[in-house]
Amino acid sequence: MELNDELLSAYLDNALDEDQQAAVSAALATDAGARLRLERMQAADRALRASLPLPQGDKFEAMMTARIQMGRSAPRWQRTVLPWALAASVAGLVAGYMLPREQSPAGLSAPDAVLARVLDEAPSGDVAGQGTSVVLSFQAGDGRYCRLFRAARDAGSGEGLACRGTAGWQVVAWDATTTTSTEGFRAAGAGMLIDGAMSELGGRPAMDAGEEVAAIKRGWSKP
Protein backbone atom coordinates (compact mmCIF):
# COMPACT_ATOMS: atom_id res chain seq x y z
CA MET A 1 0.00 0.00 0.00
CA GLU A 2 1.31 3.45 -0.95
CA LEU A 3 0.89 5.71 2.06
CA ASN A 4 0.73 9.03 0.23
CA ASP A 5 -0.22 12.25 1.99
CA GLU A 6 -3.78 12.23 0.65
CA LEU A 7 -4.39 8.79 2.14
CA LEU A 8 -2.75 9.77 5.43
CA SER A 9 -4.92 12.89 5.51
CA ALA A 10 -8.07 10.81 5.14
CA TYR A 11 -6.80 8.40 7.81
CA LEU A 12 -6.11 11.26 10.22
CA ASP A 13 -9.58 12.73 9.59
CA ASN A 14 -11.27 9.32 10.07
CA ALA A 15 -12.61 9.59 6.53
CA LEU A 16 -11.81 5.98 5.56
CA ASP A 17 -14.08 3.00 6.00
CA GLU A 18 -13.26 0.42 8.66
CA ASP A 19 -11.31 -1.91 6.34
CA GLN A 20 -9.27 0.93 4.85
CA GLN A 21 -8.54 2.34 8.30
CA ALA A 22 -7.27 -1.05 9.45
CA ALA A 23 -5.16 -1.49 6.30
CA VAL A 24 -3.49 1.89 6.76
CA SER A 25 -2.83 1.15 10.44
CA ALA A 26 -1.14 -2.11 9.48
CA ALA A 27 0.95 -0.40 6.79
CA LEU A 28 2.02 2.35 9.20
CA ALA A 29 3.43 -0.27 11.56
CA THR A 30 6.16 -1.08 9.02
CA ASP A 31 6.69 2.34 7.41
CA ALA A 32 8.69 4.67 9.67
CA GLY A 33 8.71 7.52 7.15
CA ALA A 34 4.93 7.46 6.82
CA ARG A 35 4.54 7.40 10.61
CA LEU A 36 6.68 10.50 10.90
CA ARG A 37 4.72 12.28 8.16
CA LEU A 38 1.49 11.42 9.97
CA GLU A 39 2.88 12.79 13.21
CA ARG A 40 3.84 16.00 11.42
CA MET A 41 0.27 16.31 10.18
CA GLN A 42 -1.08 15.77 13.69
CA ALA A 43 1.32 18.38 15.07
CA ALA A 44 0.23 20.80 12.35
CA ASP A 45 -3.42 20.37 13.27
CA ARG A 46 -2.63 20.95 16.95
CA ALA A 47 -0.66 24.09 16.09
CA LEU A 48 -3.53 25.38 13.95
CA ARG A 49 -6.02 24.94 16.77
CA ALA A 50 -3.63 26.52 19.28
CA SER A 51 -3.12 29.55 17.03
CA LEU A 52 -6.87 30.15 16.79
CA PRO A 53 -8.14 29.78 20.36
CA LEU A 54 -11.91 30.07 20.55
CA PRO A 55 -13.81 30.58 23.81
CA GLN A 56 -16.39 27.93 24.54
CA GLY A 57 -19.79 29.08 23.33
CA ASP A 58 -18.34 31.82 21.13
CA LYS A 59 -20.84 32.58 18.37
CA PHE A 60 -18.08 32.25 15.74
CA GLU A 61 -16.89 28.88 17.02
CA ALA A 62 -19.18 26.84 14.79
CA MET A 63 -18.27 28.92 11.75
CA MET A 64 -14.53 28.59 12.37
CA THR A 65 -14.84 24.86 13.00
CA ALA A 66 -16.69 24.50 9.71
CA ARG A 67 -13.99 26.49 7.90
CA ILE A 68 -11.28 24.23 9.32
CA GLN A 69 -13.24 21.13 8.30
CA MET A 70 -13.67 22.56 4.78
CA GLY A 71 -9.91 23.06 4.59
CA ARG A 72 -9.43 19.38 5.33
CA SER A 73 -11.22 18.44 2.13
CA ALA A 74 -8.13 19.41 0.11
CA PRO A 75 -5.32 16.84 -0.14
CA ARG A 76 -3.01 17.35 2.81
CA TRP A 77 0.02 17.35 0.52
CA GLN A 78 -1.29 20.71 -0.69
CA ARG A 79 -1.96 22.17 2.73
CA THR A 80 0.30 20.63 5.40
CA VAL A 81 1.36 23.37 7.79
CA LEU A 82 4.39 22.63 9.92
CA PRO A 83 4.03 23.92 13.49
CA TRP A 84 7.03 26.22 13.27
CA ALA A 85 5.95 27.55 9.88
CA LEU A 86 2.50 28.34 11.19
CA ALA A 87 3.98 30.14 14.18
CA ALA A 88 6.31 32.09 11.91
CA SER A 89 3.51 33.17 9.60
CA VAL A 90 1.25 34.20 12.49
CA ALA A 91 4.01 36.18 14.18
CA GLY A 92 5.27 37.66 10.91
CA LEU A 93 8.79 36.42 11.52
CA VAL A 94 11.44 36.86 8.84
CA ALA A 95 13.95 34.03 8.83
CA GLY A 96 17.55 34.89 8.08
CA TYR A 97 19.49 31.67 7.87
CA MET A 98 19.63 28.82 5.40
CA LEU A 99 22.14 26.08 4.79
CA PRO A 100 23.86 26.43 1.43
CA ARG A 101 22.28 24.33 -1.29
CA GLU A 102 25.61 22.57 -1.79
CA GLN A 103 25.26 20.99 1.64
CA SER A 104 22.91 18.50 0.13
CA PRO A 105 21.87 14.90 0.71
CA ALA A 106 24.87 13.65 -1.29
CA GLY A 107 26.94 12.58 1.73
CA LEU A 108 27.34 13.75 5.30
CA SER A 109 27.89 17.35 6.24
CA ALA A 110 28.81 18.85 9.61
CA PRO A 111 26.39 21.62 10.68
CA ASP A 112 27.72 25.10 11.38
CA ALA A 113 27.76 26.53 14.90
CA VAL A 114 24.27 28.05 14.68
CA LEU A 115 22.60 24.87 13.47
CA ALA A 116 24.60 22.68 15.87
CA ARG A 117 23.42 24.79 18.82
CA VAL A 118 19.80 24.58 17.67
CA LEU A 119 20.08 20.80 17.26
CA ASP A 120 21.63 20.47 20.72
CA GLU A 121 19.33 22.78 22.66
CA ALA A 122 16.09 23.77 20.89
CA PRO A 123 12.80 21.96 21.58
CA SER A 124 10.72 21.11 18.54
CA GLY A 125 8.42 23.91 17.44
CA ASP A 126 10.58 26.78 18.70
CA VAL A 127 11.80 29.27 16.10
CA ALA A 128 15.38 29.99 17.11
CA GLY A 129 18.91 30.33 15.81
CA GLN A 130 18.43 32.99 13.11
CA GLY A 131 15.27 31.41 11.73
CA THR A 132 16.28 27.78 12.10
CA SER A 133 13.84 25.52 13.94
CA VAL A 134 13.41 21.86 14.75
CA VAL A 135 10.24 20.15 13.57
CA LEU A 136 10.56 16.82 15.38
CA SER A 137 13.03 14.36 16.90
CA PHE A 138 13.19 10.58 16.73
CA GLN A 139 15.55 7.67 17.31
CA ALA A 140 16.68 5.90 14.15
CA GLY A 141 16.79 2.15 13.73
CA ASP A 142 20.53 2.12 14.49
CA GLY A 143 19.99 3.95 17.78
CA ARG A 144 21.13 7.42 16.71
CA TYR A 145 19.04 10.44 17.63
CA CYS A 146 17.88 12.36 14.57
CA ARG A 147 16.15 15.73 14.21
CA LEU A 148 14.16 17.13 11.31
CA PHE A 149 14.84 20.86 11.00
CA ARG A 150 13.85 23.77 8.81
CA ALA A 151 16.07 26.67 7.76
CA ALA A 152 14.98 29.72 5.76
CA ARG A 153 16.34 32.90 4.26
CA ASP A 154 14.33 35.61 2.48
CA ALA A 155 11.93 33.80 0.10
CA GLY A 156 13.89 30.52 0.12
CA SER A 157 13.65 27.69 2.59
CA GLY A 158 14.34 24.02 3.01
CA GLU A 159 14.17 21.03 5.29
CA GLY A 160 17.08 18.99 6.58
CA LEU A 161 17.65 15.86 8.58
CA ALA A 162 20.54 15.61 11.05
CA CYS A 163 21.56 12.59 13.12
CA ARG A 164 23.93 12.49 16.08
CA GLY A 165 26.76 9.98 16.09
CA THR A 166 30.07 9.65 17.91
CA ALA A 167 31.42 12.71 16.05
CA GLY A 168 28.39 14.85 16.87
CA TRP A 169 25.59 16.01 14.58
CA GLN A 170 25.79 15.24 10.86
CA VAL A 171 23.37 16.54 8.23
CA VAL A 172 22.33 13.41 6.35
CA ALA A 173 19.72 14.98 4.06
CA TRP A 174 18.88 18.49 2.85
CA ASP A 175 16.07 19.45 0.50
CA ALA A 176 15.94 23.08 -0.64
CA THR A 177 12.76 22.43 -2.65
CA THR A 178 10.53 22.31 0.45
CA THR A 179 9.57 25.97 0.24
CA THR A 180 6.69 27.40 2.23
CA SER A 181 4.42 30.22 1.18
CA THR A 182 3.60 33.21 3.36
CA GLU A 183 0.39 31.40 4.31
CA GLY A 184 2.44 28.51 5.71
CA PHE A 185 1.50 25.92 3.09
CA ARG A 186 3.98 23.51 1.59
CA ALA A 187 4.16 23.08 -2.16
CA ALA A 188 2.77 19.89 -3.64
CA GLY A 189 5.42 17.16 -3.74
CA ALA A 190 7.72 19.00 -1.33
CA GLY A 191 9.76 17.00 1.15
CA MET A 192 9.92 13.71 -0.78
CA LEU A 193 13.69 13.50 -0.29
CA ILE A 194 13.41 14.00 3.45
CA ASP A 195 10.53 11.53 3.77
CA GLY A 196 12.60 8.97 1.88
CA ALA A 197 15.56 9.53 4.18
CA MET A 198 13.30 9.04 7.20
CA SER A 199 12.04 5.76 5.77
CA GLU A 200 15.61 4.58 5.22
CA LEU A 201 16.59 5.44 8.80
CA GLY A 202 13.60 3.59 10.23
CA GLY A 203 13.33 3.56 13.99
CA ARG A 204 10.80 4.70 16.52
CA PRO A 205 7.94 7.21 16.24
CA ALA A 206 8.68 10.87 16.87
CA MET A 207 9.58 11.69 20.47
CA ASP A 208 7.04 13.48 22.62
CA ALA A 209 7.92 16.71 24.43
CA GLY A 210 8.96 14.96 27.64
CA GLU A 211 11.25 12.51 25.88
CA GLU A 212 12.80 15.31 23.88
CA VAL A 213 13.49 17.51 26.93
CA ALA A 214 15.09 14.54 28.70
CA ALA A 215 17.33 13.85 25.68
CA ILE A 216 18.36 17.53 25.51
CA LYS A 217 19.28 17.47 29.21
CA ARG A 218 21.38 14.33 28.64
CA GLY A 219 23.20 16.01 25.76
CA TRP A 220 21.56 13.50 23.41
CA SER A 221 23.43 10.59 24.99
CA LYS A 222 21.52 7.34 25.29
CA PRO A 223 19.87 6.74 28.69
CSV table of N, CA and C in Angstrom, one decimal, residues 43 82-85 118-128 132-138 147-150 207-214 216:
chain,number,residue,atom,x,y,z
A,43,ALA,N,0.8,17.2,14.4
A,43,ALA,CA,1.3,18.4,15.1
A,43,ALA,C,0.8,19.7,14.4
A,82,LEU,N,3.5,23.0,8.8
A,82,LEU,CA,4.4,22.6,9.9
A,82,LEU,C,4.2,23.6,11.1
A,83,PRO,N,4.3,23.1,12.3
A,83,PRO,CA,4.0,23.9,13.5
A,83,PRO,C,4.9,25.2,13.5
A,84,TRP,N,6.2,25.0,13.2
A,84,TRP,CA,7.0,26.2,13.3
A,84,TRP,C,6.7,27.2,12.2
A,85,ALA,N,6.3,26.7,11.0
A,85,ALA,CA,5.9,27.5,9.9
A,85,ALA,C,4.7,28.3,10.2
A,118,VAL,N,21.2,24.8,17.7
A,118,VAL,CA,19.8,24.6,17.7
A,118,VAL,C,19.5,23.1,17.8
A,119,LEU,N,20.3,22.2,17.2
A,119,LEU,CA,20.1,20.8,17.3
A,119,LEU,C,20.3,20.3,18.7
A,120,ASP,N,21.3,20.9,19.4
A,120,ASP,CA,21.6,20.5,20.7
A,120,ASP,C,20.6,20.9,21.7
A,121,GLU,N,20.0,22.1,21.6
A,121,GLU,CA,19.3,22.8,22.7
A,121,GLU,C,17.9,23.1,22.4
A,122,ALA,N,17.4,23.2,21.2
A,122,ALA,CA,16.1,23.8,20.9
A,122,ALA,C,15.0,22.7,20.9
A,123,PRO,N,13.9,22.9,21.7
A,123,PRO,CA,12.8,22.0,21.6
A,123,PRO,C,12.1,22.1,20.2
A,124,SER,N,11.5,21.1,19.8
A,124,SER,CA,10.7,21.1,18.5
A,124,SER,C,9.6,22.2,18.6
A,125,GLY,N,9.5,22.9,17.5
A,125,GLY,CA,8.4,23.9,17.4
A,125,GLY,C,8.9,25.3,17.7
A,126,ASP,N,10.1,25.4,18.4
A,126,ASP,CA,10.6,26.8,18.7
A,126,ASP,C,11.3,27.3,17.5
A,127,VAL,N,11.1,28.6,17.2
A,127,VAL,CA,11.8,29.3,16.1
A,127,VAL,C,13.0,29.9,16.8
A,128,ALA,N,14.2,29.5,16.4
A,128,ALA,CA,15.4,30.0,17.1
A,128,ALA,C,16.6,29.9,16.2
A,132,THR,N,16.2,29.2,12.2
A,132,THR,CA,16.3,27.8,12.1
A,132,THR,C,15.4,27.2,13.2
A,133,SER,N,14.7,26.1,12.9
A,133,SER,CA,13.8,25.5,13.9
A,133,SER,C,13.8,24.0,13.7
A,134,VAL,N,13.5,23.3,14.8
A,134,VAL,CA,13.4,21.9,14.8
A,134,VAL,C,11.9,21.5,14.7
A,135,VAL,N,11.6,20.6,13.8
A,135,VAL,CA,10.2,20.1,13.6
A,135,VAL,C,9.9,19.0,14.5
A,136,LEU,N,10.8,18.0,14.5
A,136,LEU,CA,10.6,16.8,15.4
A,136,LEU,C,11.9,16.1,15.6
A,137,SER,N,11.9,15.2,16.6
A,137,SER,CA,13.0,14.4,16.9
A,137,SER,C,12.6,12.9,17.0
A,138,PHE,N,13.5,12.0,16.6
A,138,PHE,CA,13.2,10.6,16.7
A,138,PHE,C,14.5,9.8,16.8
A,147,ARG,N,17.1,14.6,14.1
A,147,ARG,CA,16.2,15.7,14.2
A,147,ARG,C,15.9,16.3,12.8
A,148,LEU,N,14.6,16.5,12.5
A,148,LEU,CA,14.2,17.1,11.3
A,148,LEU,C,14.1,18.6,11.6
A,149,PHE,N,14.8,19.4,10.8
A,149,PHE,CA,14.8,20.9,11.0
A,149,PHE,C,14.5,21.6,9.7
A,150,ARG,N,14.2,22.9,9.9
A,150,ARG,CA,13.8,23.8,8.8
A,150,ARG,C,14.7,25.0,8.9
A,207,MET,N,9.6,11.5,19.0
A,207,MET,CA,9.6,11.7,20.5
A,207,MET,C,8.5,12.7,20.9
A,208,ASP,N,7.9,12.5,22.1
A,208,ASP,CA,7.0,13.5,22.6
A,208,ASP,C,7.9,14.5,23.3
A,209,ALA,N,7.2,15.6,23.8
A,209,ALA,CA,7.9,16.7,24.4
A,209,ALA,C,8.8,16.3,25.6
A,210,GLY,N,8.2,15.4,26.5
A,210,GLY,CA,9.0,15.0,27.6
A,210,GLY,C,10.2,14.2,27.3
A,211,GLU,N,10.1,13.3,26.3
A,211,GLU,CA,11.3,12.5,25.9
A,211,GLU,C,12.3,13.4,25.3
A,212,GLU,N,11.9,14.4,24.5
A,212,GLU,CA,12.8,15.3,23.9
A,212,GLU,C,13.6,16.2,24.9
A,213,VAL,N,12.8,16.7,25.9
A,213,VAL,CA,13.5,17.5,26.9
A,213,VAL,C,14.5,16.7,27.7
A,214,ALA,N,14.2,15.4,28.0
A,214,ALA,CA,15.1,14.5,28.7
A,214,ALA,C,16.3,14.3,27.9
A,216,ILE,N,17.6,16.3,25.5
A,216,ILE,CA,18.4,17.5,25.5
A,216,ILE,C,19.2,17.7,26.8
